[in-house]
mmCIF file of C-alpha atoms and ligand atoms in Angstrom:
data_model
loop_
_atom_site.group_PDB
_atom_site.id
_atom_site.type_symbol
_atom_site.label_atom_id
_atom_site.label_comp_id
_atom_site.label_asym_id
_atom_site.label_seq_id
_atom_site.Cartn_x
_atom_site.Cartn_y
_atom_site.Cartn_z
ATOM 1 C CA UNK A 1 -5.446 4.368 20.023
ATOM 2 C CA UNK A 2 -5.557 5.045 15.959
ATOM 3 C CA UNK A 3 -8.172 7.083 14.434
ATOM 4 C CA UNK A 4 -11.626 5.800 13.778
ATOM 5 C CA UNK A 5 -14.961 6.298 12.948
ATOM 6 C CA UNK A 6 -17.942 6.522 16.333
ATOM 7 C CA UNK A 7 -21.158 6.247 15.144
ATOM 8 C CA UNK A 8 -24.056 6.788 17.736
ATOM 9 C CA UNK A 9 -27.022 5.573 15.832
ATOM 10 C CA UNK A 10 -30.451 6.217 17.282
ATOM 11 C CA UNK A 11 -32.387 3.239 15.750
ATOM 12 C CA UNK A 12 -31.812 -0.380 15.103
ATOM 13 C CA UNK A 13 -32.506 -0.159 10.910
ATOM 14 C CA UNK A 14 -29.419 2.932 11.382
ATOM 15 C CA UNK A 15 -27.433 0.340 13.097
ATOM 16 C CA UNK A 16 -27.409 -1.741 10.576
ATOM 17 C CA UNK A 17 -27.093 0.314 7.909
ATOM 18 C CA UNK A 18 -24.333 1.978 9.467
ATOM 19 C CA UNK A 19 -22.286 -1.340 9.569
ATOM 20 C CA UNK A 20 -23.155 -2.244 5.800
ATOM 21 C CA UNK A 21 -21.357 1.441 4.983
ATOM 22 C CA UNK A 22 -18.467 0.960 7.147
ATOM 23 C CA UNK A 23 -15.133 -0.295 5.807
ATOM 24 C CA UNK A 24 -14.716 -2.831 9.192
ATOM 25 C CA UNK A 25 -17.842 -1.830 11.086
ATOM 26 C CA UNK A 26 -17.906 -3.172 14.881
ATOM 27 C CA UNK A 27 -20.758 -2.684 17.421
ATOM 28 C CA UNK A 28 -19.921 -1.569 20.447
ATOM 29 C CA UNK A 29 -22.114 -2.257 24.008
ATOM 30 C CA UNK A 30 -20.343 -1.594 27.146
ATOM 31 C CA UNK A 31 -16.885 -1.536 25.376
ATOM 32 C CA UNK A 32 -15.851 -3.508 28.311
ATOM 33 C CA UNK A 33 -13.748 -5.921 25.867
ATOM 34 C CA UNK A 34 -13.747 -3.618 22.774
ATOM 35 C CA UNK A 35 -11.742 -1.017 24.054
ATOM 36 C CA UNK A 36 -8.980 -2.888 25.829
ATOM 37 C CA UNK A 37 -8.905 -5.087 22.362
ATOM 38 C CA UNK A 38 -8.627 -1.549 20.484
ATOM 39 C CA UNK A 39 -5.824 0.059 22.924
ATOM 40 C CA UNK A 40 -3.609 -3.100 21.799
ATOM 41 C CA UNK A 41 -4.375 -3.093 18.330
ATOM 42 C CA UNK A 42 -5.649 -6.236 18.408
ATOM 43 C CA UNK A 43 -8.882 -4.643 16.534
ATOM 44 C CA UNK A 44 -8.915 -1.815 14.465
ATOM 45 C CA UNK A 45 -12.348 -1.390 13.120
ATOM 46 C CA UNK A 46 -12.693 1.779 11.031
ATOM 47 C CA UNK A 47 -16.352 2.308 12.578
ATOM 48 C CA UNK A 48 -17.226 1.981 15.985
ATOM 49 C CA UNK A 49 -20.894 2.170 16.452
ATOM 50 C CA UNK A 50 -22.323 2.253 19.535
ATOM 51 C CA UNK A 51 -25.797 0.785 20.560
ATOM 52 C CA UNK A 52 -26.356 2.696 23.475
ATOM 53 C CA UNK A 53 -29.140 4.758 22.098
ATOM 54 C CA UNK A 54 -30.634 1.457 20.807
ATOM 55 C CA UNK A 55 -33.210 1.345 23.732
ATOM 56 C CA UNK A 56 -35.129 -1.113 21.845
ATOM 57 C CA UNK A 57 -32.170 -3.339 22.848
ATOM 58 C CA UNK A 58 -33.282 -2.533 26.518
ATOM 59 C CA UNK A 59 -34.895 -4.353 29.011
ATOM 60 C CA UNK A 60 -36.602 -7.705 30.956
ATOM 61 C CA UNK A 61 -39.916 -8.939 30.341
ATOM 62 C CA UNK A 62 -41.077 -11.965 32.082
ATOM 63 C CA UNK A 63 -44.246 -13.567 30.694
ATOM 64 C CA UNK A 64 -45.589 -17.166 29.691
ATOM 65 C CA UNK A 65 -43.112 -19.025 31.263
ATOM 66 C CA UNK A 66 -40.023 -17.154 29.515
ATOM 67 C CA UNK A 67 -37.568 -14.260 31.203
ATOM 68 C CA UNK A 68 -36.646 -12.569 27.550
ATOM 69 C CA UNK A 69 -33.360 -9.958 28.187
ATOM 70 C CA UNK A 70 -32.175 -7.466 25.649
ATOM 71 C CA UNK A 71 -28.923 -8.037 24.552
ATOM 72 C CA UNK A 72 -28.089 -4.013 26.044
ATOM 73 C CA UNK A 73 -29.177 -5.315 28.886
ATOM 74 C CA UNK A 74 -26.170 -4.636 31.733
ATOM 75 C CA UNK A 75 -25.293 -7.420 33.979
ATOM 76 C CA UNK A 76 -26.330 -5.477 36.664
ATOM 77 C CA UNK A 77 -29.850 -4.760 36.157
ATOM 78 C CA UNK A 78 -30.112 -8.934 35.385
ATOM 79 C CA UNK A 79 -28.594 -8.816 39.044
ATOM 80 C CA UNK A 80 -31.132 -6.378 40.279
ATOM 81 C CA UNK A 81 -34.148 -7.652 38.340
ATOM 82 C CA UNK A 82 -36.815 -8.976 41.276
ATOM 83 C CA UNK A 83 -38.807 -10.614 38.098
ATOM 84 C CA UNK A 84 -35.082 -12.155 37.065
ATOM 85 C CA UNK A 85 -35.171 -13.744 40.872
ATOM 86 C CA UNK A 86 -38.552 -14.655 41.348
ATOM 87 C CA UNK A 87 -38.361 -17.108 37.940
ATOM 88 C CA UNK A 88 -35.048 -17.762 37.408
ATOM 89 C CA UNK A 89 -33.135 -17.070 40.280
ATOM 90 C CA UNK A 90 -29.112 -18.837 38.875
ATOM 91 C CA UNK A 91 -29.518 -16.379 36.479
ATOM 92 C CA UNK A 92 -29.405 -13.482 38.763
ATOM 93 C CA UNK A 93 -27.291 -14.929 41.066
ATOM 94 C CA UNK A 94 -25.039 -15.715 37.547
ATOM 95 C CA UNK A 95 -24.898 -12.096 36.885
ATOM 96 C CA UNK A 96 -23.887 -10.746 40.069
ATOM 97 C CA UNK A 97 -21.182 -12.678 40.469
ATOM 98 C CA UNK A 98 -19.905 -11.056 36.941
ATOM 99 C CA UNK A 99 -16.575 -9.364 37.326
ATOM 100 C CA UNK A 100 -16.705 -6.441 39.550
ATOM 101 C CA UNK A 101 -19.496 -3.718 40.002
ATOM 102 C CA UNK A 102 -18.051 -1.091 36.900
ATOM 103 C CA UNK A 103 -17.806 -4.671 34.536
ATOM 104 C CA UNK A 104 -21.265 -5.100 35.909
ATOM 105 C CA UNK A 105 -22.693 -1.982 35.338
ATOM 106 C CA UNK A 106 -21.003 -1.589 31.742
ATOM 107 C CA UNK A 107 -20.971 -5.132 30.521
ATOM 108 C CA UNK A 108 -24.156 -6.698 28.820
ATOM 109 C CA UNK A 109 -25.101 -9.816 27.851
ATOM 110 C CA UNK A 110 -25.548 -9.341 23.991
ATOM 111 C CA UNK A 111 -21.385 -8.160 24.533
ATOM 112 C CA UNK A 112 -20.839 -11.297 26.828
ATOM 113 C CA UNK A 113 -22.230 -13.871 24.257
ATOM 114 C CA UNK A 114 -21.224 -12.094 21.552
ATOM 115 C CA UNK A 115 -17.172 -12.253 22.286
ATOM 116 C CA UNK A 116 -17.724 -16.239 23.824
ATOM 117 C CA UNK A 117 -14.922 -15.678 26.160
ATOM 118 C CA UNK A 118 -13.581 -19.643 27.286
ATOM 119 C CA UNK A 119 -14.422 -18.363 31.177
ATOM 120 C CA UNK A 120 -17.348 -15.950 30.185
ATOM 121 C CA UNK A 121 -20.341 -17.039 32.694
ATOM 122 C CA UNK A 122 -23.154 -16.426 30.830
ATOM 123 C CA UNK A 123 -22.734 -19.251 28.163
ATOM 124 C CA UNK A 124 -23.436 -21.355 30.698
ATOM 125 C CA UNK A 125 -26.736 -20.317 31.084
ATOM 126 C CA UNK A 126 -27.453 -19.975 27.530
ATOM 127 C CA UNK A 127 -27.233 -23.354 27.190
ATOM 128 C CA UNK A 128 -28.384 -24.957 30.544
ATOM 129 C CA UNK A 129 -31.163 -23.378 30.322
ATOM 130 C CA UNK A 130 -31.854 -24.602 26.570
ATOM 131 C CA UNK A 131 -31.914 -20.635 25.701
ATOM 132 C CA UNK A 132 -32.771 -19.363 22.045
ATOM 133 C CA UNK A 133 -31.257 -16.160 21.002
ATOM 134 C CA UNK A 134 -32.739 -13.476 18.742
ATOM 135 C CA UNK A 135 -30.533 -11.727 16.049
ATOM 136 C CA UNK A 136 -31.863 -9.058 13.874
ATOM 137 C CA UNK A 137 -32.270 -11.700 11.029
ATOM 138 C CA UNK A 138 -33.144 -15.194 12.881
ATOM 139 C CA UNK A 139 -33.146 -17.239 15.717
ATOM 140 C CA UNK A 140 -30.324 -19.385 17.140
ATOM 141 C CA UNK A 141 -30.689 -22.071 19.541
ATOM 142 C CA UNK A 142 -28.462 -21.932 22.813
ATOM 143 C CA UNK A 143 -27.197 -25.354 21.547
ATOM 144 C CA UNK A 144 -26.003 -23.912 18.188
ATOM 145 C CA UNK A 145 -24.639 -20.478 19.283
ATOM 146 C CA UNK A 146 -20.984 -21.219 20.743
ATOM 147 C CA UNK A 147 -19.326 -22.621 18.079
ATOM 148 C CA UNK A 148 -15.593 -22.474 20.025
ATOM 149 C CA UNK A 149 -13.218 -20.461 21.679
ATOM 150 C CA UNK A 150 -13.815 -16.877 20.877
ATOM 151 C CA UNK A 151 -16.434 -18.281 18.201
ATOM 152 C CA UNK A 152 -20.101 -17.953 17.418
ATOM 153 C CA UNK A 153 -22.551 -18.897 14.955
ATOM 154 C CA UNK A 154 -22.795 -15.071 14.280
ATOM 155 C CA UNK A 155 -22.367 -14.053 11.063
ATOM 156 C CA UNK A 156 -20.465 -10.795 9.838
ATOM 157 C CA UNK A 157 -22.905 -7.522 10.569
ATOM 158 C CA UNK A 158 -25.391 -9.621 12.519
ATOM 159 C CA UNK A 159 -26.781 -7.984 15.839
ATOM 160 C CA UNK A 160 -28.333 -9.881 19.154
ATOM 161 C CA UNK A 161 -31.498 -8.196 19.957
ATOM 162 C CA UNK A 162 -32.580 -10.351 22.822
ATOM 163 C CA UNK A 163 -32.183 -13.938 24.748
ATOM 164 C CA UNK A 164 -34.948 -15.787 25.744
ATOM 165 C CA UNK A 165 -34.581 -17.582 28.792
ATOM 166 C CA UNK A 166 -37.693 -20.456 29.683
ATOM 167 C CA UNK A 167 -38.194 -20.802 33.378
ATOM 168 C CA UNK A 168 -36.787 -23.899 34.544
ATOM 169 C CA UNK A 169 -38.260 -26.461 37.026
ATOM 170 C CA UNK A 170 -34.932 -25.724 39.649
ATOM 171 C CA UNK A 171 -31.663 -24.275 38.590
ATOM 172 C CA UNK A 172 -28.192 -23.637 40.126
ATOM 173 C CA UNK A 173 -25.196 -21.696 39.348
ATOM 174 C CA UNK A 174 -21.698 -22.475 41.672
ATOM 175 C CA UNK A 175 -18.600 -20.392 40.079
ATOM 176 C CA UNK A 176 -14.860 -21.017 41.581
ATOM 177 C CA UNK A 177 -13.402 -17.608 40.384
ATOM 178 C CA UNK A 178 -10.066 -16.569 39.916
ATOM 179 C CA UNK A 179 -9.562 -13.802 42.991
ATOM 180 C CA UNK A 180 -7.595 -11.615 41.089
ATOM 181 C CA UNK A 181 -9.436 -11.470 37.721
ATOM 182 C CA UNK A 182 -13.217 -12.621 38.813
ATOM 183 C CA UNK A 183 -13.222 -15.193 35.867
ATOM 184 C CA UNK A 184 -14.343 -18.417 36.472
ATOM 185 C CA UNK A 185 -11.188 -21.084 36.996
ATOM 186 C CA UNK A 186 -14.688 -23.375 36.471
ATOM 187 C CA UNK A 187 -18.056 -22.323 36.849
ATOM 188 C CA UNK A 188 -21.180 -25.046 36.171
ATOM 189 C CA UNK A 189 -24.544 -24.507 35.795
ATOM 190 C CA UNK A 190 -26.808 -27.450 36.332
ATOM 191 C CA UNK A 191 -30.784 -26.895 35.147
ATOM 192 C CA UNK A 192 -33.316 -29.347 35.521
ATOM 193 C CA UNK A 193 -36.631 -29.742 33.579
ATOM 194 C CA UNK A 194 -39.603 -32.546 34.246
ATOM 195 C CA UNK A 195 -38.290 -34.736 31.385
ATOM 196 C CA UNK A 196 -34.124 -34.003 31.422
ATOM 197 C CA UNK A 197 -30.863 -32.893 33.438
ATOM 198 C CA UNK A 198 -28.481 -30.060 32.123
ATOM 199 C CA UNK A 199 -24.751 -30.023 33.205
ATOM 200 C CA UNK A 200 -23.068 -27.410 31.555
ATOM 201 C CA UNK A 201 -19.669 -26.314 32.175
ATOM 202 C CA UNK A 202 -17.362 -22.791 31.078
ATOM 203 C CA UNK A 203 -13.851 -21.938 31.983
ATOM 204 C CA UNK A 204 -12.542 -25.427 31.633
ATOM 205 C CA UNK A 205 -12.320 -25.849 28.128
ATOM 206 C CA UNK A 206 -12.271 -23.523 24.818
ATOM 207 C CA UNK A 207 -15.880 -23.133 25.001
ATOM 208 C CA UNK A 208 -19.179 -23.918 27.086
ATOM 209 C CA UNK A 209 -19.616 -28.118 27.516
ATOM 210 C CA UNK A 210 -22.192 -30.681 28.840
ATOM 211 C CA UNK A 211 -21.548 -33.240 30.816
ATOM 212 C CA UNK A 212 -23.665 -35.959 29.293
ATOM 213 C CA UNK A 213 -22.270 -38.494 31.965
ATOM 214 C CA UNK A 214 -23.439 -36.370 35.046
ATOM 215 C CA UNK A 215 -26.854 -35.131 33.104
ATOM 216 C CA UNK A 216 -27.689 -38.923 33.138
ATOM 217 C CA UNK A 217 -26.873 -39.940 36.685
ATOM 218 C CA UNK A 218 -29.167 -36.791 37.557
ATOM 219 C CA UNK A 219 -31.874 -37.695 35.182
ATOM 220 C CA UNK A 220 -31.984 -41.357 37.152
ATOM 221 C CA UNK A 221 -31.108 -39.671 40.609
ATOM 222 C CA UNK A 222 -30.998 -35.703 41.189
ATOM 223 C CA UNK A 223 -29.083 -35.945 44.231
ATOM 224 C CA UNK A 224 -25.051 -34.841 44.331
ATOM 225 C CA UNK A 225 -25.055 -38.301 45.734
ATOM 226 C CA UNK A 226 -25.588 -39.701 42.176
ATOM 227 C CA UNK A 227 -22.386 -38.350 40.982
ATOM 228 C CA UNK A 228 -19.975 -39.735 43.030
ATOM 229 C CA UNK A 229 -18.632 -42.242 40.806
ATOM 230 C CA UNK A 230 -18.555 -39.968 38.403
ATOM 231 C CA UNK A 231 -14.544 -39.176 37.225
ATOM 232 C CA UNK A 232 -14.720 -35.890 34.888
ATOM 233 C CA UNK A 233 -11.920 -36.975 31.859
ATOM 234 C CA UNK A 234 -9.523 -34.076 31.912
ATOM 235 C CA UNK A 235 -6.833 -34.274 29.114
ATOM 236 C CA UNK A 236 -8.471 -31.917 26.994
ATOM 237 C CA UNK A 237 -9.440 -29.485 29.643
ATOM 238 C CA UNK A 238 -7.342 -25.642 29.758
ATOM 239 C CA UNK A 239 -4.173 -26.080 31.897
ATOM 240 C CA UNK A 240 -2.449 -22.894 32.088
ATOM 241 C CA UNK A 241 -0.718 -21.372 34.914
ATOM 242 C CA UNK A 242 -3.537 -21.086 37.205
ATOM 243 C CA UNK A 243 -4.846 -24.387 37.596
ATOM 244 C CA UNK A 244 -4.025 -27.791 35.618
ATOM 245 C CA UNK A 245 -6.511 -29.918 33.682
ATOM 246 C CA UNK A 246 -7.093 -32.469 36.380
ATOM 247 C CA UNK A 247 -7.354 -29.660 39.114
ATOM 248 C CA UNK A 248 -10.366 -27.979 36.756
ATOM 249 C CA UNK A 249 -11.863 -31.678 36.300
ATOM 250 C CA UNK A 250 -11.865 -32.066 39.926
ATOM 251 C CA UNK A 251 -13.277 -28.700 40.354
ATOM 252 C CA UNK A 252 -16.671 -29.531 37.885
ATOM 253 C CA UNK A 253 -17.311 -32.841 40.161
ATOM 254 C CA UNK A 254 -17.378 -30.448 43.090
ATOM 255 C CA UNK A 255 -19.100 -27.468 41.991
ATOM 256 C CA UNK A 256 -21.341 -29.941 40.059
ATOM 257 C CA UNK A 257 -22.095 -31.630 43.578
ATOM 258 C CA UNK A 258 -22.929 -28.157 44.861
ATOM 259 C CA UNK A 259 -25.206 -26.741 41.933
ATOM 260 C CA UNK A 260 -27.382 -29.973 42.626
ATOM 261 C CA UNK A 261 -27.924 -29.204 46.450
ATOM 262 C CA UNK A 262 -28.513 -25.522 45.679
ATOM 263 C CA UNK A 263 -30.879 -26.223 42.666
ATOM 264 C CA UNK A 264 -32.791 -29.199 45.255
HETATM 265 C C1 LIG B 1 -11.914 -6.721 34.544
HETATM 266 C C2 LIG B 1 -12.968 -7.537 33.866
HETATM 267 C C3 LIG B 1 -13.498 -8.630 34.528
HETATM 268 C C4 LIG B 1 -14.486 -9.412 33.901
HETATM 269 N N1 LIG B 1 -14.977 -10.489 34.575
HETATM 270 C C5 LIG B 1 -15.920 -11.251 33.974
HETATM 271 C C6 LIG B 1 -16.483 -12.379 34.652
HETATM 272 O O1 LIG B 1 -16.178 -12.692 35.793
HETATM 273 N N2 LIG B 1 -17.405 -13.102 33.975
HETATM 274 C C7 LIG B 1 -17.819 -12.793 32.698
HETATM 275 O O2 LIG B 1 -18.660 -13.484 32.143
HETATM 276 N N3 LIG B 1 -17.320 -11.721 32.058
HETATM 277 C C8 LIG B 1 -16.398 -10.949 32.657
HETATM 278 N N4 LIG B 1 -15.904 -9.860 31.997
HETATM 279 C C9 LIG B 1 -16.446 -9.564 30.647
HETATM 280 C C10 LIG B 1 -17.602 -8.555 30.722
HETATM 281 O O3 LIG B 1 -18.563 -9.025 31.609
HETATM 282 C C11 LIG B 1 -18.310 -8.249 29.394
HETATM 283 O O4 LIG B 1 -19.477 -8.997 29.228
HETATM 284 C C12 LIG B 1 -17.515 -8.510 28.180
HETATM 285 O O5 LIG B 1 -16.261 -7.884 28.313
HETATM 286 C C13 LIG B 1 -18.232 -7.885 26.957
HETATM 287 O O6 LIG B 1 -18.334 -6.509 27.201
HETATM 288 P P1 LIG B 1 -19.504 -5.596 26.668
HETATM 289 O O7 LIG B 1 -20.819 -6.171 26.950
HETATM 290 O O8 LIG B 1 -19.196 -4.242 27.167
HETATM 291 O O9 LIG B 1 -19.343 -5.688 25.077
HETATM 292 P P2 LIG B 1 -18.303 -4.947 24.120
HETATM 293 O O10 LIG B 1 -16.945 -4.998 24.694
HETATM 294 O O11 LIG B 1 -18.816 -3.605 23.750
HETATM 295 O O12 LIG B 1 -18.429 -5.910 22.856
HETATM 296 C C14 LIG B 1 -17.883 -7.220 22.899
HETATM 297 C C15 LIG B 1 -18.058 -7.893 21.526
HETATM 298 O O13 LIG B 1 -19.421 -8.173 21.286
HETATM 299 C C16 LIG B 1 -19.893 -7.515 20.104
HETATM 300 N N5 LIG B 1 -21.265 -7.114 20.405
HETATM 301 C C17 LIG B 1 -21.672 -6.369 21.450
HETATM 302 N N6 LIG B 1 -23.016 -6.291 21.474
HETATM 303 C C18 LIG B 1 -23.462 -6.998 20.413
HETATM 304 C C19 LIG B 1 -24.755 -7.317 19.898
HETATM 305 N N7 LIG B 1 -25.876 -6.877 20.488
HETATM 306 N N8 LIG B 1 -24.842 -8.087 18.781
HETATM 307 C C20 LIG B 1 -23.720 -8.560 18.178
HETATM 308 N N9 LIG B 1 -22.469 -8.305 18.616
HETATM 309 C C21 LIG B 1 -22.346 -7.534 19.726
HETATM 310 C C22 LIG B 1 -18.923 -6.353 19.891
HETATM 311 O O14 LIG B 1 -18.868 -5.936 18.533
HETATM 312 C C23 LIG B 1 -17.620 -7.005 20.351
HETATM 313 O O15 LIG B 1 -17.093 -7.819 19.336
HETATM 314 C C24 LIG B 1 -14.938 -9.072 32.590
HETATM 315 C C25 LIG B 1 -14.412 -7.956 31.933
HETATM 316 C C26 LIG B 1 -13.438 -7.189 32.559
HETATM 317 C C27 LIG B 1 -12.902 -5.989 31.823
#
């Protein structure tokens, strides 16, 4: 470690201003990929400041058809959330199946989306479920957030407050995970609404995908059934050493398949 700058601030305005006044300002949440990025150097912001005394960035509300999560939010209490299950049960099921139980119980989702990890799970959601996220100067849709690997629409200084989730009509997460890390190899979430299919896809590529191939088959058919003539094109999908680009494209038919059953 190097010498820095932690900042505790007890308000969301103090946040902010906090950042403006730092040299290279970062926010931490659960420092569950800050710190390990800070022990190698890889970042070396001169002010950490931390937004766990942000309580404002707290919580789950579930009203008029929308499950709204702070982004301090831990992965855990999405998890554990009964109102989580009863409306939008992939999400919770999405969230436990998040690392192991201290990732769960430090990471959050304002952290997970923020960073846009290639294999990070909840991306998937955010855009399956046609999500809109709320920074403390606008709102993003789902669709524009990701921008690519490691890459959002953020801009420098700007903080996730909360993600607003609408209920779906029937929704499915399946997630083949790496056994040693807990990463998805490739994880799909399919979401379905009265009018349109989502097929989204992480861990495959350098960022969350559709599959606009698949959505259609479901919007004509929503049976796993429908997709079986359906080959996933893999030569730009993530080979590395474990799993090749046609194993992963072989994976999202399958896990694809199963999301539909679950979700019917
Ligand atoms: C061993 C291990 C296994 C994991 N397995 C999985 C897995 O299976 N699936 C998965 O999805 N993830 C996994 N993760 C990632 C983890 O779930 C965290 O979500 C992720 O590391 C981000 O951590 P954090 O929330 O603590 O954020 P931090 O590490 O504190 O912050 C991450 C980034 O987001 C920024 N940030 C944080 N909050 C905000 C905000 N509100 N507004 C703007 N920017 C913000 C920070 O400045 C930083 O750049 C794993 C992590 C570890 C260490």
């Amino acid at each position: 470690m190097y010498d820095f700058k932690f900042q505790r601030p007890g308000g969301l305005a103090a946040a902010l201003e906090a950042f403006q006044q730092a040299d290279d300002g970062q926010f931490l949440a659960g420092g569950q990929t800050v710190i390990p990025v800070m022990k190698q150097r890889l970042a070396m912001p001169s002010d950490l400041i931390d937004l766990g005394a942000l309580d404002e960035l707290k919580g789950i509300t579930v009203a008029g058809g929308i499950v709204s999560i702070g982004s301090m939010t831990t992965h855990a209490e999405v998890a554990a959330s009964e109102d989580i299950r009863q409306a939008i049960p992939a999400l919770a099921d999405l969230a436990s199946g998040i690392g192991d139980p201290h990732v769960r119980n430090r990471g959050t989702l304002g952290g997970s989306i923020a960073n846009n990890d290639p294999a990070a799970d909840y991306p998937a959601a955010v855009v399956a479920l046609s999500a809109t996220v709320h920074t403390d100067r606008r709102q993003i849709s789902g669709d524009d957030f990701f921008t690519g690997m490691f890459e959002t629409a953020l801009e420098d200084g700007e903080l996730i407050t909360k993600v607003d989730f609408p209920v779906a009509e029937a929704a499915a997460y399946e997630k083949f995970e790496n056994t040693a890390s807990r990463y998805a190899l490739v994880a799909v979430m399919v979401c379905r609404r009265a009018e349109s299919v989502r097929v989204t896809v992480i861990g495959a590529g350098p960022c969350v995908f559709r599959v606009p191939e698949m959505e259609k088959a479901l919007e004509a058919e929503f049976t796993s059934d429908a997709l079986k003539d359906i080959a996933v094109s893999y030569p730009d999908l993530n080979t590395d050493l474990h799993a090749s680009a046609y194993y992963r494209a072989h994976l999202i038919g399958v896990l694809t398949a199963r999301a539909v059953k679950k979700a019917s």
